[in-house]
């Protein structure tokens, strides 16, 4: 049973909005997305699916999925750096592994915030986030084997989209967010 204060907080959280069209306007304001088609097509498809699946739904659920998936590049890069070291291709990766681990911990903290806001509560969101993460991890590992730079570029595209998504969210919900306690 929720307390009256928790019910009031939940009502405020449910008023949060996110306009997918405005996200794309931010995304394209500096010109077209520059990337090889082999990563640009999957990127555009994934972003479109996010817009379709989460349009009009509880906003922290979309962010829970984004933060769950956002951890995968760092796991995959560390795994691939270990593979390269094991095969004797490269031995100077300690600093890169340290950076990737710190970035993964940053994403983990973001994930905890989205969980505290209830973004993980619908079963279908957790299911989709977990399975998307696994597919993303495997895809990045395979892409890394073909081209580490393409793997990084794909992750950079998704991270840029996430920044644009969060920026749009903040602009759109500024007054509501000022009235909410920190999570």
Coordinates of N, CA, C and O in Angstrom, one line a residue:
X1 N 0.8 -1.2 0.0 CA 0.0 0.0 0.0 C 0.9 1.3 0.0 O 1.8 1.4 0.8
X2 N 0.6 2.2 -0.9 CA 1.4 3.4 -1.0 C 0.9 4.4 0.0 O -0.4 4.5 0.2
X3 N 1.8 5.2 0.5 CA 1.4 6.3 1.4 C 0.8 7.4 0.5 O 1.0 7.5 -0.7
X4 N 0.0 8.4 1.1 CA -0.5 9.5 0.3 C 0.6 10.3 -0.4 O 0.5 10.7 -1.5
X5 N 1.8 10.4 0.3 CA 2.9 11.2 -0.3 C 3.4 10.4 -1.5 O 3.8 11.0 -2.5
X6 N 3.5 9.1 -1.4 CA 4.0 8.3 -2.6 C 3.0 8.3 -3.7 O 3.4 8.4 -4.9
X7 N 1.7 8.3 -3.4 CA 0.7 8.4 -4.5 C 0.8 9.8 -5.2 O 0.8 9.8 -6.4
X8 N 1.0 10.8 -4.4 CA 1.2 12.2 -5.0 C 2.4 12.2 -5.9 O 2.4 12.7 -7.0
X9 N 3.5 11.6 -5.5 CA 4.8 11.6 -6.2 C 4.5 10.7 -7.5 O 5.0 11.1 -8.6
X10 N 3.9 9.6 -7.4 CA 3.6 8.8 -8.6 C 2.8 9.5 -9.6 O 3.0 9.4 -10.8
X11 N 1.8 10.3 -9.1 CA 1.0 11.1 -10.1 C 1.8 12.1 -10.8 O 1.6 12.3 -12.0
X12 N 2.7 12.7 -10.1 CA 3.6 13.7 -10.8 C 4.5 13.0 -11.8 O 4.7 13.5 -12.9
X13 N 5.0 11.8 -11.5 CA 5.9 11.1 -12.4 C 5.1 10.7 -13.7 O 5.6 10.7 -14.8
X14 N 3.8 10.3 -13.5 CA 3.0 9.9 -14.6 C 2.7 11.1 -15.6 O 2.3 10.8 -16.7
X15 N 2.9 12.3 -15.1 CA 2.6 13.5 -16.0 C 3.8 13.8 -16.9 O 3.7 14.7 -17.7
X16 N 4.9 13.1 -16.6 CA 6.1 13.4 -17.5 C 5.8 13.0 -18.9 O 5.2 12.0 -19.2
X17 N 6.3 13.8 -19.9 CA 6.1 13.5 -21.3 C 7.5 13.5 -22.0 O 8.5 13.9 -21.5
X18 N 7.4 12.9 -23.2 CA 8.6 12.9 -24.1 C 8.1 12.8 -25.5 O 7.4 11.9 -26.0
X19 N 8.4 13.8 -26.3 CA 8.0 14.0 -27.7 C 9.0 13.4 -28.6 O 10.1 14.0 -28.8
X20 N 8.7 12.3 -29.3 CA 9.7 11.6 -30.1 C 10.1 12.5 -31.4 O 11.2 12.5 -31.8
X21 N 9.1 13.2 -31.9 CA 9.4 14.1 -33.0 C 10.4 15.1 -32.7 O 11.3 15.4 -33.4
X22 N 10.2 15.7 -31.5 CA 11.2 16.7 -31.0 C 12.6 16.2 -30.8 O 13.6 16.9 -31.0
X23 N 12.7 14.9 -30.4 CA 14.0 14.3 -30.3 C 14.7 14.2 -31.6 O 15.8 14.5 -31.7
X24 N 13.9 13.8 -32.7 CA 14.5 13.7 -34.0 C 14.9 15.1 -34.5 O 15.9 15.2 -35.3
X25 N 14.1 16.1 -34.2 CA 14.5 17.5 -34.6 C 15.8 17.9 -34.0 O 16.7 18.5 -34.7
X26 N 16.0 17.5 -32.7 CA 17.3 17.8 -32.1 C 18.4 17.0 -32.8 O 19.5 17.5 -33.0
X27 N 18.1 15.7 -33.1 CA 19.1 14.8 -33.7 C 19.6 15.4 -35.0 O 20.8 15.2 -35.3
X28 N 18.7 16.0 -35.8 CA 19.0 16.4 -37.1 C 19.4 17.8 -37.3 O 19.6 18.3 -38.4
X29 N 19.3 18.6 -36.2 CA 19.5 20.1 -36.3 C 20.9 20.4 -36.8 O 21.1 21.4 -37.4
X30 N 21.9 19.6 -36.6 CA 23.3 19.8 -37.1 C 23.6 19.2 -38.4 O 24.7 19.1 -38.8
X31 N 22.5 18.7 -39.0 CA 22.7 18.0 -40.3 C 22.4 16.5 -40.3 O 22.0 16.0 -39.2
X32 N 22.5 15.9 -41.4 CA 22.2 14.4 -41.4 C 23.2 13.6 -40.6 O 24.3 14.0 -40.3
X33 N 22.7 12.5 -40.2 CA 23.5 11.5 -39.4 C 24.6 10.9 -40.3 O 24.3 10.3 -41.4
X34 N 25.8 11.1 -40.0 CA 26.9 10.6 -40.7 C 27.4 9.3 -40.2 O 27.9 9.2 -39.1
X35 N 27.2 8.2 -41.0 CA 27.7 6.9 -40.6 C 27.6 6.0 -41.8 O 26.7 6.2 -42.7
X36 N 28.4 4.9 -41.9 CA 28.3 3.9 -42.9 C 26.9 3.3 -42.8 O 26.4 3.0 -41.7
X37 N 26.4 2.9 -44.0 CA 25.0 2.3 -44.0 C 24.9 1.0 -43.1 O 23.9 0.7 -42.6
X38 N 26.0 0.3 -43.0 CA 26.0 -1.0 -42.2 C 25.7 -0.7 -40.8 O 25.1 -1.6 -40.1
X39 N 25.9 0.4 -40.2 CA 25.5 0.7 -38.9 C 24.4 1.8 -38.8 O 23.6 1.8 -37.9
X40 N 24.3 2.6 -39.9 CA 23.2 3.6 -39.9 C 21.8 3.0 -40.0 O 20.9 3.4 -39.3
X41 N 21.7 2.0 -40.8 CA 20.3 1.4 -41.0 C 19.9 0.7 -39.7 O 18.8 1.0 -39.2
X42 N 20.7 -0.1 -39.0 CA 20.3 -0.7 -37.7 C 20.0 0.4 -36.7 O 19.1 0.3 -35.9
X43 N 20.8 1.5 -36.7 CA 20.6 2.6 -35.7 C 19.3 3.2 -35.9 O 18.5 3.4 -34.9
X44 N 19.0 3.6 -37.1 CA 17.7 4.3 -37.4 C 16.5 3.3 -37.1 O 15.5 3.8 -36.5
X45 N 16.6 2.1 -37.4 CA 15.6 1.1 -37.1 C 15.4 1.0 -35.6 O 14.2 1.0 -35.1
X46 N 16.4 0.9 -34.8 CA 16.3 0.8 -33.4 C 15.7 2.0 -32.8 O 14.8 1.9 -31.9
X47 N 16.1 3.2 -33.2 CA 15.5 4.4 -32.7 C 14.0 4.5 -33.0 O 13.2 4.9 -32.2
X48 N 13.7 4.1 -34.2 CA 12.3 4.1 -34.7 C 11.5 3.2 -33.8 O 10.4 3.5 -33.3
X49 N 12.0 2.0 -33.5 CA 11.3 1.1 -32.7 C 11.1 1.6 -31.3 O 10.0 1.4 -30.7
X50 N 12.1 2.3 -30.7 CA 12.0 2.9 -29.4 C 10.8 3.9 -29.4 O 10.0 3.9 -28.5
X51 N 10.8 4.7 -30.5 CA 9.7 5.7 -30.6 C 8.3 5.0 -30.6 O 7.4 5.5 -29.9
X52 N 8.2 4.0 -31.4 CA 6.9 3.3 -31.6 C 6.5 2.6 -30.3 O 5.4 2.7 -29.8
X53 N 7.4 1.9 -29.7 CA 7.1 1.1 -28.5 C 6.8 1.9 -27.3 O 5.9 1.6 -26.5
X54 N 7.5 3.0 -27.1 CA 7.3 3.8 -25.9 C 6.5 5.1 -26.0 O 6.4 5.8 -25.1
X55 N 6.0 5.4 -27.2 CA 5.3 6.6 -27.4 C 4.0 6.6 -26.5 O 3.3 5.7 -26.5
X56 N 3.9 7.7 -25.7 CA 2.7 7.8 -24.8 C 2.8 6.9 -23.6 O 1.8 6.9 -22.8
X57 N 3.9 6.3 -23.3 CA 4.0 5.4 -22.1 C 4.8 6.1 -21.0 O 5.3 7.2 -21.2
X58 N 4.8 5.4 -19.9 CA 5.5 6.0 -18.7 C 7.0 6.2 -19.1 O 7.8 5.3 -19.4
X59 N 7.4 7.4 -19.1 CA 8.8 7.9 -19.6 C 9.9 7.1 -18.9 O 10.9 6.7 -19.6
X60 N 9.9 7.0 -17.5 CA 11.1 6.3 -16.9 C 11.2 4.8 -17.4 O 12.3 4.3 -17.4
X61 N 10.2 4.2 -18.0 CA 10.3 2.9 -18.5 C 11.2 2.9 -19.8 O 12.1 2.0 -20.0
X62 N 11.0 3.9 -20.6 CA 11.9 4.1 -21.8 C 13.4 4.3 -21.3 O 14.3 3.7 -21.9
X63 N 13.5 5.1 -20.3 CA 14.9 5.3 -19.8 C 15.5 4.1 -19.1 O 16.7 3.9 -19.2
X64 N 14.7 3.3 -18.5 CA 15.2 2.1 -17.9 C 15.7 1.2 -19.0 O 16.8 0.6 -18.9
X65 N 15.0 1.1 -20.1 CA 15.5 0.2 -21.2 C 16.8 0.8 -21.8 O 17.8 0.1 -22.0
X66 N 16.8 2.2 -22.0 CA 18.0 2.8 -22.5 C 19.2 2.6 -21.6 O 20.3 2.3 -22.1
X67 N 19.0 2.7 -20.3 CA 20.2 2.6 -19.4 C 20.6 1.1 -19.2 O 21.8 0.8 -19.0
X68 N 19.7 0.2 -19.4 CA 20.0 -1.2 -19.3 C 20.9 -1.6 -20.5 O 22.0 -2.2 -20.4
X69 N 20.5 -1.1 -21.7 CA 21.2 -1.3 -22.9 C 22.5 -0.6 -23.0 O 23.5 -1.0 -23.5
X70 N 22.5 0.6 -22.4 CA 23.7 1.5 -22.4 C 24.9 0.9 -21.7 O 26.1 1.3 -22.0
X71 N 24.7 -0.1 -20.9 CA 25.9 -0.7 -20.2 C 26.6 -1.7 -21.1 O 27.8 -2.0 -20.9
X72 N 26.0 -2.2 -22.1 CA 26.5 -3.3 -22.9 C 27.7 -2.9 -23.7 O 28.6 -3.8 -23.8
X73 N 27.9 -1.7 -24.3 CA 29.1 -1.5 -25.0 C 30.3 -1.7 -24.2 O 31.3 -2.2 -24.6
X74 N 30.3 -1.3 -22.9 CA 31.5 -1.3 -22.1 C 31.8 -2.8 -21.7 O 32.9 -3.2 -21.7
X75 N 30.7 -3.6 -21.5 CA 31.0 -5.0 -21.3 C 31.6 -5.7 -22.5 O 32.6 -6.4 -22.4
X76 N 31.0 -5.4 -23.6 CA 31.5 -6.0 -24.9 C 33.0 -5.5 -25.2 O 33.8 -6.3 -25.6
X77 N 33.2 -4.2 -25.0 CA 34.6 -3.8 -25.3 C 35.6 -4.4 -24.4 O 36.7 -4.8 -24.8
X78 N 35.3 -4.5 -23.1 CA 36.2 -5.1 -22.1 C 36.4 -6.6 -22.5 O 37.6 -7.1 -22.5
X79 N 35.3 -7.3 -22.9 CA 35.5 -8.7 -23.3 C 36.3 -8.8 -24.5 O 37.2 -9.7 -24.6
X80 N 36.2 -7.9 -25.5 CA 36.9 -8.0 -26.7 C 38.4 -7.6 -26.5 O 39.3 -8.2 -27.1
X81 N 38.6 -6.7 -25.6 CA 40.0 -6.4 -25.2 C 40.7 -7.5 -24.5 O 41.9 -7.8 -24.8
X82 N 40.0 -8.3 -23.7 CA 40.5 -9.5 -23.1 C 40.8 -10.5 -24.2 O 41.9 -11.2 -24.1
X83 N 39.9 -10.7 -25.1 CA 40.2 -11.6 -26.2 C 41.4 -11.2 -27.0 O 42.3 -12.1 -27.3
X84 N 41.6 -9.9 -27.4 CA 42.7 -9.5 -28.1 C 44.0 -9.8 -27.3 O 45.0 -10.2 -27.8
X85 N 44.0 -9.5 -26.0 CA 45.1 -9.8 -25.1 C 45.4 -11.3 -25.1 O 46.6 -11.7 -25.2
X86 N 44.4 -12.1 -25.0 CA 44.6 -13.6 -24.9 C 45.2 -14.1 -26.2 O 46.1 -15.0 -26.1
X87 N 44.8 -13.6 -27.3 CA 45.3 -14.0 -28.6 C 46.6 -13.4 -28.9 O 47.2 -13.7 -30.0
X88 N 47.1 -12.5 -28.1 CA 48.4 -11.8 -28.3 C 48.4 -10.7 -29.3 O 49.4 -10.3 -29.8
X89 N 47.2 -10.2 -29.7 CA 47.1 -9.1 -30.7 C 47.5 -7.8 -30.1 O 48.0 -6.9 -30.8
X90 N 47.2 -7.6 -28.8 CA 47.4 -6.3 -28.2 C 47.5 -6.4 -26.7 O 46.8 -7.2 -26.1
X91 N 48.4 -5.8 -26.1 CA 48.6 -5.9 -24.7 C 48.6 -4.5 -23.9 O 48.8 -4.5 -22.7
X92 N 48.3 -3.5 -24.6 CA 48.3 -2.2 -24.0 C 46.9 -1.7 -23.7 O 46.5 -0.5 -24.0
X93 N 46.0 -2.5 -23.1 CA 44.6 -2.1 -22.9 C 44.2 -1.8 -21.5 O 43.0 -1.6 -21.2
X94 N 45.1 -1.8 -20.5 CA 44.7 -1.6 -19.1 C 44.0 -0.3 -18.9 O 43.0 -0.2 -18.3
X95 N 44.5 0.8 -19.5 CA 43.8 2.1 -19.4 C 42.5 2.1 -20.0 O 41.5 2.6 -19.5
X96 N 42.3 1.5 -21.2 CA 41.0 1.4 -21.9 C 40.0 0.6 -21.1 O 38.9 1.0 -20.9
X97 N 40.5 -0.5 -20.5 CA 39.6 -1.3 -19.6 C 39.1 -0.5 -18.4 O 38.0 -0.6 -18.0
X98 N 40.0 0.2 -17.8 CA 39.7 1.0 -16.7 C 38.7 2.1 -17.0 O 37.7 2.3 -16.3
X99 N 38.8 2.7 -18.2 CA 37.9 3.8 -18.6 C 36.5 3.1 -18.9 O 35.5 3.6 -18.5
X100 N 36.5 2.0 -19.6 CA 35.2 1.3 -19.9 C 34.5 0.9 -18.6 O 33.3 0.9 -18.6
X101 N 35.3 0.4 -17.7 CA 34.7 0.0 -16.4 C 34.0 1.2 -15.7 O 32.9 1.1 -15.2
X102 N 34.7 2.3 -15.7 CA 34.2 3.5 -15.0 C 32.9 4.0 -15.8 O 32.0 4.4 -15.1
X103 N 32.9 3.9 -17.1 CA 31.8 4.3 -17.9 C 30.6 3.4 -17.6 O 29.4 3.8 -17.5
X104 N 30.9 2.1 -17.5 CA 29.8 1.1 -17.1 C 29.2 1.4 -15.8 O 28.0 1.3 -15.6
X105 N 30.1 1.7 -14.8 CA 29.6 2.1 -13.5 C 28.7 3.3 -13.5 O 27.7 3.4 -12.8
X106 N 29.1 4.3 -14.3 CA 28.2 5.5 -14.5 C 26.8 5.1 -15.0 O 25.8 5.5 -14.5
X107 N 26.8 4.2 -16.0 CA 25.5 3.7 -16.6 C 24.7 3.0 -15.6 O 23.5 3.0 -15.5
X108 N 25.4 2.2 -14.7 CA 24.8 1.4 -13.7 C 24.1 2.4 -12.7 O 22.9 2.1 -12.3
X109 N 24.7 3.5 -12.4 CA 24.1 4.4 -11.5 C 22.8 5.0 -12.1 O 21.8 5.2 -11.4
X110 N 22.9 5.3 -13.4 CA 21.7 5.8 -14.1 C 20.6 4.8 -14.1 O 19.4 5.1 -13.9
X111 N 21.0 3.5 -14.2 CA 20.0 2.4 -14.2 C 19.3 2.4 -12.8 O 18.1 2.2 -12.7
X112 N 20.1 2.5 -11.8 CA 19.5 2.5 -10.4 C 18.5 3.7 -10.2 O 17.5 3.5 -9.6
X113 N 18.8 4.8 -10.8 CA 17.8 5.9 -10.7 C 16.5 5.6 -11.4 O 15.5 5.8 -10.9
X114 N 16.6 5.0 -12.6 CA 15.4 4.6 -13.4 C 14.6 3.6 -12.6 O 13.4 3.6 -12.6
X115 N 15.3 2.6 -12.0 CA 14.6 1.7 -11.2 C 13.9 2.3 -10.0 O 12.8 2.0 -9.7
X116 N 14.6 3.3 -9.4 CA 13.9 4.0 -8.2 C 12.7 4.8 -8.6 O 11.8 5.0 -7.8
X117 N 12.6 5.1 -9.9 CA 11.4 5.8 -10.4 C 10.4 4.9 -10.9 O 9.3 5.3 -11.4
X118 N 10.6 3.6 -10.8 CA 9.7 2.6 -11.2 C 9.7 2.2 -12.7 O 8.8 1.6 -13.2
X119 N 10.7 2.6 -13.4 CA 10.8 2.3 -14.8 C 10.9 0.9 -15.2 O 10.6 0.4 -16.3
X120 N 11.3 0.1 -14.2 CA 11.5 -1.4 -14.4 C 10.2 -2.2 -14.0 O 10.2 -3.4 -14.1
X121 N 9.2 -1.5 -13.6 CA 8.0 -2.2 -13.0 C 7.2 -3.1 -14.0 O 6.9 -4.2 -13.7
X122 N 6.9 -2.6 -15.2 CA 6.2 -3.5 -16.1 C 7.1 -4.6 -16.6 O 8.2 -4.4 -17.0
X123 N 6.5 -5.8 -16.5 CA 7.3 -7.0 -16.9 C 7.8 -6.9 -18.3 O 9.0 -7.3 -18.6
X124 N 7.0 -6.5 -19.2 CA 7.4 -6.4 -20.6 C 8.6 -5.5 -20.8 O 9.4 -5.7 -21.7
X125 N 8.7 -4.4 -20.0 CA 9.9 -3.5 -20.1 C 11.1 -4.2 -19.7 O 12.2 -4.2 -20.3
X126 N 11.1 -4.9 -18.5 CA 12.3 -5.7 -18.1 C 12.6 -6.8 -19.1 O 13.8 -6.9 -19.4
X127 N 11.7 -7.5 -19.6 CA 11.9 -8.5 -20.6 C 12.6 -7.9 -21.8 O 13.6 -8.4 -22.3
X128 N 12.0 -6.9 -22.4 CA 12.6 -6.2 -23.5 C 14.0 -5.7 -23.3 O 14.9 -5.8 -24.1
X129 N 14.2 -5.0 -22.1 CA 15.5 -4.5 -21.8 C 16.5 -5.6 -21.7 O 17.6 -5.4 -22.2
X130 N 16.2 -6.7 -21.0 CA 17.2 -7.8 -20.8 C 17.5 -8.4 -22.2 O 18.7 -8.7 -22.5
X131 N 16.5 -8.7 -23.0 CA 16.8 -9.3 -24.2 C 17.4 -8.4 -25.3 O 18.3 -8.8 -26.0
X132 N 17.1 -7.1 -25.2 CA 17.7 -6.2 -26.1 C 19.2 -6.0 -25.7 O 20.1 -5.9 -26.6
X133 N 19.5 -6.0 -24.4 CA 20.8 -5.9 -24.0 C 21.7 -7.1 -24.4 O 22.8 -6.9 -24.9
X134 N 21.2 -8.3 -24.3 CA 21.9 -9.4 -24.7 C 22.2 -9.4 -26.2 O 23.3 -9.6 -26.7
X135 N 21.2 -9.0 -27.0 CA 21.3 -8.9 -28.5 C 22.4 -7.8 -28.8 O 23.2 -8.0 -29.7
X136 N 22.3 -6.7 -28.1 CA 23.2 -5.6 -28.4 C 24.7 -6.0 -28.0 O 25.6 -5.7 -28.8
X137 N 24.8 -6.7 -26.9 CA 26.1 -7.2 -26.5 C 26.7 -8.1 -27.6 O 27.9 -7.9 -28.0
X138 N 26.0 -9.1 -28.0 CA 26.5 -10.0 -29.0 C 26.7 -9.3 -30.3 O 27.7 -9.6 -31.0
X139 N 25.8 -8.4 -30.7 CA 26.0 -7.6 -31.9 C 27.3 -6.8 -31.9 O 28.0 -6.7 -32.9
X140 N 27.5 -6.1 -30.8 CA 28.7 -5.3 -30.7 C 30.0 -6.2 -30.7 O 31.0 -5.8 -31.3
X141 N 30.0 -7.3 -30.1 CA 31.1 -8.2 -30.1 C 31.4 -8.7 -31.5 O 32.6 -8.7 -32.0
X142 N 30.4 -9.0 -32.3 CA 30.6 -9.5 -33.7 C 31.1 -8.3 -34.5 O 32.0 -8.4 -35.3
X143 N 30.5 -7.1 -34.3 CA 30.9 -5.9 -35.0 C 32.3 -5.6 -34.7 O 33.1 -5.2 -35.6
X144 N 32.7 -5.7 -33.4 CA 34.1 -5.4 -33.0 C 35.1 -6.3 -33.8 O 36.1 -5.9 -34.2
X145 N 34.7 -7.6 -33.9 CA 35.6 -8.5 -34.7 C 35.8 -8.1 -36.1 O 36.8 -8.3 -36.7
X146 N 34.8 -7.5 -36.7 CA 34.9 -7.0 -38.1 C 35.6 -5.6 -38.1 O 36.5 -5.4 -39.0
X147 N 35.3 -4.8 -37.2 CA 35.9 -3.4 -37.2 C 35.6 -2.7 -35.8 O 34.5 -2.3 -35.5
X148 N 36.6 -2.7 -35.0 CA 36.4 -2.0 -33.7 C 35.9 -0.5 -33.8 O 35.1 -0.1 -33.1
X149 N 36.4 0.2 -34.9 CA 35.9 1.5 -35.1 C 34.5 1.6 -35.4 O 33.8 2.5 -35.0
X150 N 33.9 0.7 -36.2 CA 32.5 0.7 -36.5 C 31.7 0.4 -35.2 O 30.6 0.9 -35.0
X151 N 32.2 -0.5 -34.4 CA 31.6 -0.8 -33.1 C 31.5 0.4 -32.2 O 30.4 0.7 -31.7
X152 N 32.6 1.1 -32.1 CA 32.6 2.4 -31.3 C 31.6 3.4 -32.0 O 30.9 4.1 -31.3
X153 N 31.6 3.5 -33.3 CA 30.8 4.5 -34.0 C 29.3 4.2 -33.7 O 28.5 5.1 -33.5
X154 N 28.9 2.9 -33.8 CA 27.5 2.5 -33.5 C 27.1 2.9 -32.1 O 26.0 3.5 -31.9
X155 N 28.0 2.6 -31.1 CA 27.7 3.0 -29.8 C 27.6 4.5 -29.6 O 26.8 5.1 -28.8
X156 N 28.5 5.2 -30.3 CA 28.5 6.7 -30.2 C 27.1 7.2 -30.8 O 26.6 8.2 -30.2
X157 N 26.6 6.7 -31.9 CA 25.4 7.1 -32.4 C 24.2 6.9 -31.4 O 23.4 7.8 -31.2
X158 N 24.2 5.7 -30.7 CA 23.2 5.5 -29.7 C 23.3 6.4 -28.5 O 22.3 6.9 -28.0
X159 N 24.5 6.7 -28.1 CA 24.7 7.5 -27.0 C 24.3 9.0 -27.3 O 23.7 9.6 -26.5
X160 N 24.6 9.4 -28.5 CA 24.2 10.7 -28.9 C 22.6 10.8 -28.9 O 22.1 11.8 -28.5
X161 N 22.0 9.8 -29.4 CA 20.5 9.7 -29.4 C 20.0 9.8 -28.0 O 19.0 10.5 -27.7
X162 N 20.7 9.1 -27.1 CA 20.3 9.1 -25.7 C 20.4 10.5 -25.1 O 19.5 11.0 -24.4
X163 N 21.5 11.2 -25.4 CA 21.7 12.6 -24.9 C 20.6 13.5 -25.5 O 20.0 14.3 -24.7
X164 N 20.3 13.3 -26.7 CA 19.2 14.1 -27.3 C 17.9 13.8 -26.6 O 17.0 14.7 -26.4
X165 N 17.6 12.5 -26.3 CA 16.4 12.1 -25.7 C 16.3 12.7 -24.3 O 15.3 13.3 -23.9
X166 N 17.4 12.6 -23.5 CA 17.4 13.2 -22.2 C 17.2 14.7 -22.2 O 16.5 15.3 -21.4
X167 N 17.9 15.4 -23.2 CA 17.8 16.8 -23.3 C 16.4 17.3 -23.6 O 15.9 18.2 -23.0
X168 N 15.7 16.6 -24.5 CA 14.4 16.9 -24.8 C 13.5 16.6 -23.6 O 12.6 17.5 -23.3
X169 N 13.7 15.6 -22.9 CA 12.9 15.3 -21.7 C 13.1 16.4 -20.7 O 12.1 16.8 -20.1
X170 N 14.3 16.8 -20.4 CA 14.5 17.9 -19.5 C 13.8 19.2 -19.9 O 13.2 19.9 -19.1
X171 N 13.9 19.6 -21.1 CA 13.3 20.8 -21.6 C 11.8 20.7 -21.5 O 11.1 21.6 -21.2
X172 N 11.2 19.5 -21.9 CA 9.8 19.3 -21.9 C 9.2 19.3 -20.5 O 8.0 19.6 -20.4
X173 N 9.9 18.8 -19.6 CA 9.4 18.6 -18.2 C 10.0 19.4 -17.1 O 9.9 19.1 -16.0
X174 N 10.6 20.6 -17.5 CA 11.4 21.4 -16.5 C 10.6 21.7 -15.3 O 11.1 21.5 -14.2
X175 N 9.4 22.2 -15.4 CA 8.6 22.6 -14.3 C 8.2 21.4 -13.4 O 8.3 21.5 -12.1
X176 N 7.8 20.3 -13.9 CA 7.5 19.1 -13.1 C 8.7 18.6 -12.4 O 8.7 18.3 -11.2
X177 N 9.8 18.6 -13.1 CA 11.1 18.1 -12.5 C 11.6 18.9 -11.3 O 12.1 18.4 -10.4
X178 N 11.4 20.3 -11.4 CA 11.8 21.1 -10.4 C 11.0 20.9 -9.1 O 11.4 21.1 -8.0
X179 N 9.8 20.3 -9.3 CA 8.9 20.1 -8.2 C 9.0 18.7 -7.6 O 8.4 18.3 -6.6
X180 N 9.9 17.8 -8.2 CA 10.1 16.5 -7.7 C 11.4 16.4 -6.8 O 12.3 17.1 -7.1
X181 N 11.3 15.5 -5.8 CA 12.5 15.3 -5.0 C 13.6 14.5 -5.8 O 13.2 13.8 -6.7
X182 N 14.8 14.6 -5.5 CA 15.8 13.8 -6.2 C 15.6 12.3 -5.9 O 15.1 12.0 -4.8
X183 N 15.8 11.5 -6.9 CA 15.6 10.1 -6.7 C 16.7 9.5 -5.9 O 17.8 10.0 -5.8

